[in-house]
């Protein structure tokens, strides 16, 4: 029997470390780090290497603590559940790898990995997606809600391709992976065997009119809403991990509209991966928001007592 008090102490220790990091970041370290990037009178940029080294030590400590806690809390949590990961445009490869590693450590069977292309959410391809939704709606296995948008129809078709088998699934897969204008690429084709879906988004999902980089393409929030709604209908549910650092971030918008899906912010962090694993077993069609970003309601799902 595993002593729950040990896990409780570990949990407290980690969050104490986090609190220390926050205090130092807002206090003495903040000033020193600020000086490290402040131009000197001569115009040259000076670097306070000691302050930066201290910050790196704190980050390493936080990472090690959350890694330890994650392994203890999530062992066998997802045992035997076939999970497929879906990467959205602009997602960092390291974030995908770390999420998949966390799922594997929790006992999940990695059924496959797919990537959505820019055609999935660029506003300039809306007409194409509207056209595509008509044949896709005729080849979906699950019943699509009557109020589903064209983007939602595509979302439900994607879920069918990942979690069902048969002729209809194969036709939908062929439409979505069309060589000339693909919506979806099958990096590791799950062949319909997945039961749960984890969608991993980019670290920055602020729309172009708010973002400072003019080269960022205009993304459609409708595509995000449609996919979010659809993954919750997967046999074992779905979780969307992404960015909620700004009120206009895609994840924050999904939360503000109470889309019935489980979301986790702070993508790319160990705490996000922990929340993702803990949230997946109950990730059905209800709005749940974990993390510290815009619209979050709790940092982590309820952690059950371990016996």
Short mmCIF file of C-alpha atoms in Angstrom, two decimals:
data_model
loop_
_atom_site.label_atom_id
_atom_site.label_comp_id
_atom_site.label_asym_id
_atom_site.label_seq_id
_atom_site.Cartn_x
_atom_site.Cartn_y
_atom_site.Cartn_z
CA UNK A 1 0.00 0.00 0.00
CA UNK A 2 1.32 3.42 -0.90
CA UNK A 3 1.20 5.99 1.88
CA UNK A 4 -0.91 8.90 0.68
CA UNK A 5 0.76 11.17 3.23
CA UNK A 6 3.98 10.79 1.24
CA UNK A 7 2.23 12.00 -1.90
CA UNK A 8 0.63 14.86 -0.02
CA UNK A 9 4.01 15.96 1.32
CA UNK A 10 5.49 15.68 -2.17
CA UNK A 11 2.64 17.76 -3.56
CA UNK A 12 3.10 20.44 -0.91
CA UNK A 13 6.86 20.49 -1.47
CA UNK A 14 6.45 21.03 -5.18
CA UNK A 15 4.05 23.90 -4.74
CA UNK A 16 6.26 25.46 -2.10
CA UNK A 17 9.04 25.37 -4.68
CA UNK A 18 6.70 26.94 -7.20
CA UNK A 19 5.71 29.65 -4.72
CA UNK A 20 9.38 30.41 -3.97
CA UNK A 21 10.00 30.70 -7.68
CA UNK A 22 7.12 33.11 -8.08
CA UNK A 23 8.22 35.24 -5.13
CA UNK A 24 11.80 35.40 -6.33
CA UNK A 25 10.67 36.10 -9.87
CA UNK A 26 8.52 38.98 -8.67
CA UNK A 27 11.13 40.28 -6.24
CA UNK A 28 14.92 40.11 -6.06
CA UNK A 29 15.44 37.94 -9.12
CA UNK A 30 13.12 40.08 -11.18
CA UNK A 31 15.26 43.13 -10.61
CA UNK A 32 18.47 41.28 -11.35
CA UNK A 33 17.12 39.64 -14.47
CA UNK A 34 15.72 42.96 -15.62
CA UNK A 35 19.18 44.46 -15.24
CA UNK A 36 20.62 41.57 -17.19
CA UNK A 37 18.72 42.67 -20.29
CA UNK A 38 18.90 46.42 -19.74
CA UNK A 39 21.23 48.28 -22.10
CA UNK A 40 24.19 49.95 -20.41
CA UNK A 41 24.84 53.67 -20.85
CA UNK A 42 27.06 52.87 -23.80
CA UNK A 43 24.17 51.20 -25.56
CA UNK A 44 25.56 47.69 -25.15
CA UNK A 45 23.45 45.00 -23.47
CA UNK A 46 24.88 43.66 -20.22
CA UNK A 47 24.12 40.17 -18.96
CA UNK A 48 23.96 39.31 -15.26
CA UNK A 49 25.04 35.71 -15.61
CA UNK A 50 24.64 34.99 -11.90
CA UNK A 51 20.97 36.03 -11.91
CA UNK A 52 20.30 33.99 -15.00
CA UNK A 53 22.03 30.99 -13.48
CA UNK A 54 19.87 31.28 -10.35
CA UNK A 55 16.75 31.41 -12.51
CA UNK A 56 17.86 28.29 -14.37
CA UNK A 57 18.39 26.46 -11.06
CA UNK A 58 14.86 27.35 -9.93
CA UNK A 59 13.39 26.18 -13.21
CA UNK A 60 15.30 22.89 -12.99
CA UNK A 61 14.09 22.38 -9.43
CA UNK A 62 10.47 22.98 -10.43
CA UNK A 63 10.81 20.59 -13.36
CA UNK A 64 12.34 17.85 -11.25
CA UNK A 65 9.65 18.24 -8.61
CA UNK A 66 6.76 18.05 -11.04
CA UNK A 67 8.40 15.12 -12.87
CA UNK A 68 8.63 13.21 -9.60
CA UNK A 69 5.07 14.05 -8.62
CA UNK A 70 3.75 13.13 -12.05
CA UNK A 71 5.31 9.69 -12.02
CA UNK A 72 3.90 9.00 -8.57
CA UNK A 73 0.40 10.25 -9.25
CA UNK A 74 -0.18 9.02 -12.77
CA UNK A 75 1.27 5.50 -12.77
CA UNK A 76 -1.27 3.21 -14.51
CA UNK A 77 -3.84 6.05 -14.66
CA UNK A 78 -4.37 5.43 -18.38
CA UNK A 79 -3.43 1.75 -18.43
CA UNK A 80 -4.59 0.09 -21.64
CA UNK A 81 -6.35 3.15 -23.09
CA UNK A 82 -5.47 3.65 -26.78
CA UNK A 83 -4.64 7.35 -27.21
CA UNK A 84 -3.91 9.31 -30.36
CA UNK A 85 -2.26 12.73 -30.35
CA UNK A 86 -3.35 15.46 -32.75
CA UNK A 87 -0.86 18.25 -33.44
CA UNK A 88 -2.22 21.63 -34.50
CA UNK A 89 -0.41 24.00 -36.90
CA UNK A 90 2.57 25.71 -35.28
CA UNK A 91 2.89 23.26 -32.38
CA UNK A 92 6.42 22.76 -31.06
CA UNK A 93 7.78 19.27 -31.69
CA UNK A 94 9.24 19.11 -28.19
CA UNK A 95 5.82 19.82 -26.69
CA UNK A 96 4.34 16.96 -28.68
CA UNK A 97 7.10 14.61 -27.57
CA UNK A 98 6.79 15.55 -23.89
CA UNK A 99 3.00 15.10 -23.95
CA UNK A 100 3.31 11.70 -25.59
CA UNK A 101 5.95 10.68 -23.05
CA UNK A 102 3.66 11.69 -20.18
CA UNK A 103 0.81 9.65 -21.67
CA UNK A 104 3.06 6.62 -22.08
CA UNK A 105 4.35 6.90 -18.51
CA UNK A 106 0.73 6.88 -17.33
CA UNK A 107 0.19 3.55 -19.07
CA UNK A 108 -1.60 4.73 -22.21
CA UNK A 109 -1.24 2.73 -25.41
CA UNK A 110 -0.03 5.19 -28.05
CA UNK A 111 -2.32 4.28 -30.94
CA UNK A 112 -1.00 6.89 -33.36
CA UNK A 113 -0.10 10.49 -34.13
CA UNK A 114 -1.60 12.87 -36.68
CA UNK A 115 -1.12 16.50 -37.69
CA UNK A 116 -3.63 19.07 -38.87
CA UNK A 117 -2.44 21.36 -41.65
CA UNK A 118 -2.96 25.09 -42.13
CA UNK A 119 -5.93 24.21 -44.34
CA UNK A 120 -7.75 23.16 -41.20
CA UNK A 121 -7.98 26.61 -39.60
CA UNK A 122 -6.76 29.37 -41.93
CA UNK A 123 -9.59 31.81 -42.59
CA UNK A 124 -8.68 31.93 -46.27
CA UNK A 125 -9.68 28.26 -46.57
CA UNK A 126 -13.14 28.64 -45.03
CA UNK A 127 -14.94 28.22 -48.35
CA UNK A 128 -12.97 25.07 -49.06
CA UNK A 129 -13.90 23.62 -45.67
CA UNK A 130 -17.55 24.48 -46.20
CA UNK A 131 -17.47 22.60 -49.50
CA UNK A 132 -15.66 19.67 -47.92
CA UNK A 133 -18.12 19.36 -45.06
CA UNK A 134 -20.95 18.22 -47.37
CA UNK A 135 -19.43 14.91 -48.51
CA UNK A 136 -17.88 14.36 -45.06
CA UNK A 137 -21.27 14.62 -43.37
CA UNK A 138 -22.43 11.72 -45.53
CA UNK A 139 -19.59 9.48 -44.38
CA UNK A 140 -19.48 10.01 -40.62
CA UNK A 141 -20.31 7.09 -38.35
CA UNK A 142 -21.44 9.17 -35.38
CA UNK A 143 -24.51 11.34 -35.57
CA UNK A 144 -23.50 14.97 -35.99
CA UNK A 145 -25.47 17.53 -33.94
CA UNK A 146 -28.01 19.47 -35.99
CA UNK A 147 -26.42 22.80 -35.03
CA UNK A 148 -22.90 21.77 -36.04
CA UNK A 149 -21.00 24.27 -38.19
CA UNK A 150 -19.03 23.23 -41.27
CA UNK A 151 -15.87 23.30 -39.16
CA UNK A 152 -17.55 21.12 -36.52
CA UNK A 153 -18.54 18.60 -39.22
CA UNK A 154 -14.87 18.37 -40.17
CA UNK A 155 -14.00 17.95 -36.49
CA UNK A 156 -16.42 15.03 -36.10
CA UNK A 157 -15.07 13.47 -39.31
CA UNK A 158 -11.54 13.68 -37.90
CA UNK A 159 -12.68 11.95 -34.70
CA UNK A 160 -14.32 9.20 -36.79
CA UNK A 161 -11.13 8.64 -38.77
CA UNK A 162 -9.16 8.26 -35.53
CA UNK A 163 -11.61 6.13 -33.54
CA UNK A 164 -13.70 4.01 -35.93
CA UNK A 165 -13.11 1.40 -38.61
CA UNK A 166 -14.91 0.42 -41.79
CA UNK A 167 -15.66 1.67 -45.28
CA UNK A 168 -17.16 5.00 -44.19
CA UNK A 169 -14.11 5.77 -42.09
CA UNK A 170 -11.81 4.99 -45.01
CA UNK A 171 -13.71 7.33 -47.32
CA UNK A 172 -13.58 10.16 -44.77
CA UNK A 173 -9.85 9.56 -44.31
CA UNK A 174 -9.30 9.77 -48.06
CA UNK A 175 -11.17 13.08 -48.24
CA UNK A 176 -9.31 14.61 -45.29
CA UNK A 177 -5.85 13.51 -46.47
CA UNK A 178 -6.30 14.54 -50.10
CA UNK A 179 -2.82 15.02 -51.55
CA UNK A 180 -3.53 18.41 -53.15
CA UNK A 181 -5.24 20.17 -50.23
CA UNK A 182 -4.99 18.00 -47.10
CA UNK A 183 -6.68 18.85 -43.84
CA UNK A 184 -5.00 15.97 -42.03
CA UNK A 185 -1.73 14.05 -42.30
CA UNK A 186 -1.46 10.59 -40.76
CA UNK A 187 2.03 10.56 -39.26
CA UNK A 188 1.31 7.29 -37.45
CA UNK A 189 -2.06 6.08 -38.71
CA UNK A 190 -4.13 4.76 -35.77
CA UNK A 191 -6.34 2.95 -38.29
CA UNK A 192 -9.39 3.79 -36.22
CA UNK A 193 -8.13 2.04 -33.08
CA UNK A 194 -7.83 5.10 -30.82
CA UNK A 195 -10.35 5.56 -28.02
CA UNK A 196 -9.12 8.82 -26.48
CA UNK A 197 -7.78 11.95 -28.19
CA UNK A 198 -5.27 14.53 -26.98
CA UNK A 199 -4.99 17.67 -29.10
CA UNK A 200 -1.79 19.69 -28.65
CA UNK A 201 -1.71 23.31 -29.77
CA UNK A 202 1.00 25.97 -30.21
CA UNK A 203 2.37 28.08 -27.39
CA UNK A 204 0.94 31.22 -28.97
CA UNK A 205 -2.56 31.16 -30.44
CA UNK A 206 -3.42 34.86 -30.32
CA UNK A 207 -5.18 35.95 -33.55
CA UNK A 208 -3.17 37.90 -36.11
CA UNK A 209 -4.91 41.23 -35.49
CA UNK A 210 -3.62 41.09 -31.90
CA UNK A 211 -0.28 39.39 -32.46
CA UNK A 212 2.70 41.57 -33.33
CA UNK A 213 4.08 39.28 -36.03
CA UNK A 214 2.48 40.25 -39.33
CA UNK A 215 3.52 36.94 -40.86
CA UNK A 216 1.20 34.95 -38.61
CA UNK A 217 -1.70 33.69 -40.75
CA UNK A 218 -5.26 34.58 -39.76
CA UNK A 219 -6.69 31.59 -37.91
CA UNK A 220 -10.36 30.70 -37.63
CA UNK A 221 -11.72 30.32 -34.12
CA UNK A 222 -14.61 28.35 -35.64
CA UNK A 223 -12.23 25.55 -36.61
CA UNK A 224 -10.92 25.36 -33.04
CA UNK A 225 -14.44 25.38 -31.58
CA UNK A 226 -15.58 22.67 -33.96
CA UNK A 227 -12.68 20.33 -33.22
CA UNK A 228 -12.92 20.96 -29.46
CA UNK A 229 -16.58 20.03 -29.46
CA UNK A 230 -15.93 16.89 -31.52
CA UNK A 231 -13.05 15.37 -29.52
CA UNK A 232 -15.19 15.27 -26.39
CA UNK A 233 -17.41 12.77 -28.24
CA UNK A 234 -14.58 10.25 -28.64
CA UNK A 235 -15.27 6.90 -26.91
CA UNK A 236 -12.92 7.68 -24.00
CA UNK A 237 -13.07 11.46 -24.36
CA UNK A 238 -10.56 14.09 -25.38
CA UNK A 239 -8.39 16.87 -23.97
CA UNK A 240 -7.23 20.05 -25.70
CA UNK A 241 -3.87 21.37 -24.47
CA UNK A 242 -2.89 24.84 -25.62
CA UNK A 243 -2.35 28.53 -24.94
CA UNK A 244 -4.59 30.70 -22.77
CA UNK A 245 -2.15 33.49 -22.00
CA UNK A 246 -4.42 36.16 -23.51
CA UNK A 247 -8.18 36.66 -23.50
CA UNK A 248 -8.11 36.29 -27.29
CA UNK A 249 -6.05 33.09 -27.26
CA UNK A 250 -7.95 30.25 -28.88
CA UNK A 251 -8.15 28.22 -25.67
CA UNK A 252 -9.45 31.25 -23.76
CA UNK A 253 -12.13 31.80 -26.40
CA UNK A 254 -13.22 28.16 -26.18
CA UNK A 255 -13.53 28.54 -22.43
CA UNK A 256 -15.44 31.81 -22.60
CA UNK A 257 -18.06 30.17 -24.82
CA UNK A 258 -18.35 27.16 -22.48
CA UNK A 259 -17.63 24.66 -25.24
CA UNK A 260 -18.20 21.23 -23.63
CA UNK A 261 -14.61 20.00 -23.68
CA UNK A 262 -11.72 19.59 -21.24
CA UNK A 263 -8.96 22.16 -21.76
CA UNK A 264 -5.49 22.49 -20.22
CA UNK A 265 -3.30 25.58 -20.64
CA UNK A 266 0.45 26.19 -20.25
CA UNK A 267 1.21 23.81 -23.13
CA UNK A 268 4.78 22.54 -23.10
CA UNK A 269 5.14 22.53 -19.31
CA UNK A 270 5.34 19.56 -16.97
CA UNK A 271 2.37 20.85 -15.00
CA UNK A 272 0.27 20.92 -18.18
CA UNK A 273 1.23 17.33 -18.97
CA UNK A 274 0.29 16.29 -15.43
CA UNK A 275 -3.10 18.02 -15.67
CA UNK A 276 -3.65 16.46 -19.10
CA UNK A 277 -3.09 12.92 -17.81
CA UNK A 278 -5.19 13.43 -14.69
CA UNK A 279 -8.02 15.00 -16.71
CA UNK A 280 -8.25 12.46 -19.52
CA UNK A 281 -10.11 9.66 -17.69
CA UNK A 282 -13.08 11.99 -17.10
CA UNK A 283 -12.78 14.04 -20.30
CA UNK A 284 -16.33 13.68 -21.55
CA UNK A 285 -18.71 16.28 -22.98
CA UNK A 286 -18.52 18.89 -20.24
CA UNK A 287 -16.63 22.16 -19.95
CA UNK A 288 -13.61 21.79 -17.65
CA UNK A 289 -10.68 24.22 -17.64
CA UNK A 290 -7.39 23.43 -15.93
CA UNK A 291 -4.26 25.55 -15.60
CA UNK A 292 -3.49 29.14 -14.67
CA UNK A 293 -4.40 30.96 -17.89
CA UNK A 294 -7.47 32.92 -18.96
CA UNK A 295 -10.70 31.14 -18.06
CA UNK A 296 -9.13 28.36 -15.99
CA UNK A 297 -11.18 27.22 -13.00
CA UNK A 298 -8.70 24.87 -11.31
CA UNK A 299 -4.98 24.21 -11.62
CA UNK A 300 -5.42 20.42 -11.61
CA UNK A 301 -8.29 17.96 -11.60
CA UNK A 302 -9.22 16.47 -8.23
CA UNK A 303 -6.48 14.08 -7.15
CA UNK A 304 -8.00 10.97 -5.65
CA UNK A 305 -6.45 9.35 -2.57
CA UNK A 306 -4.02 6.61 -3.55
CA UNK A 307 -4.18 3.25 -1.81
#
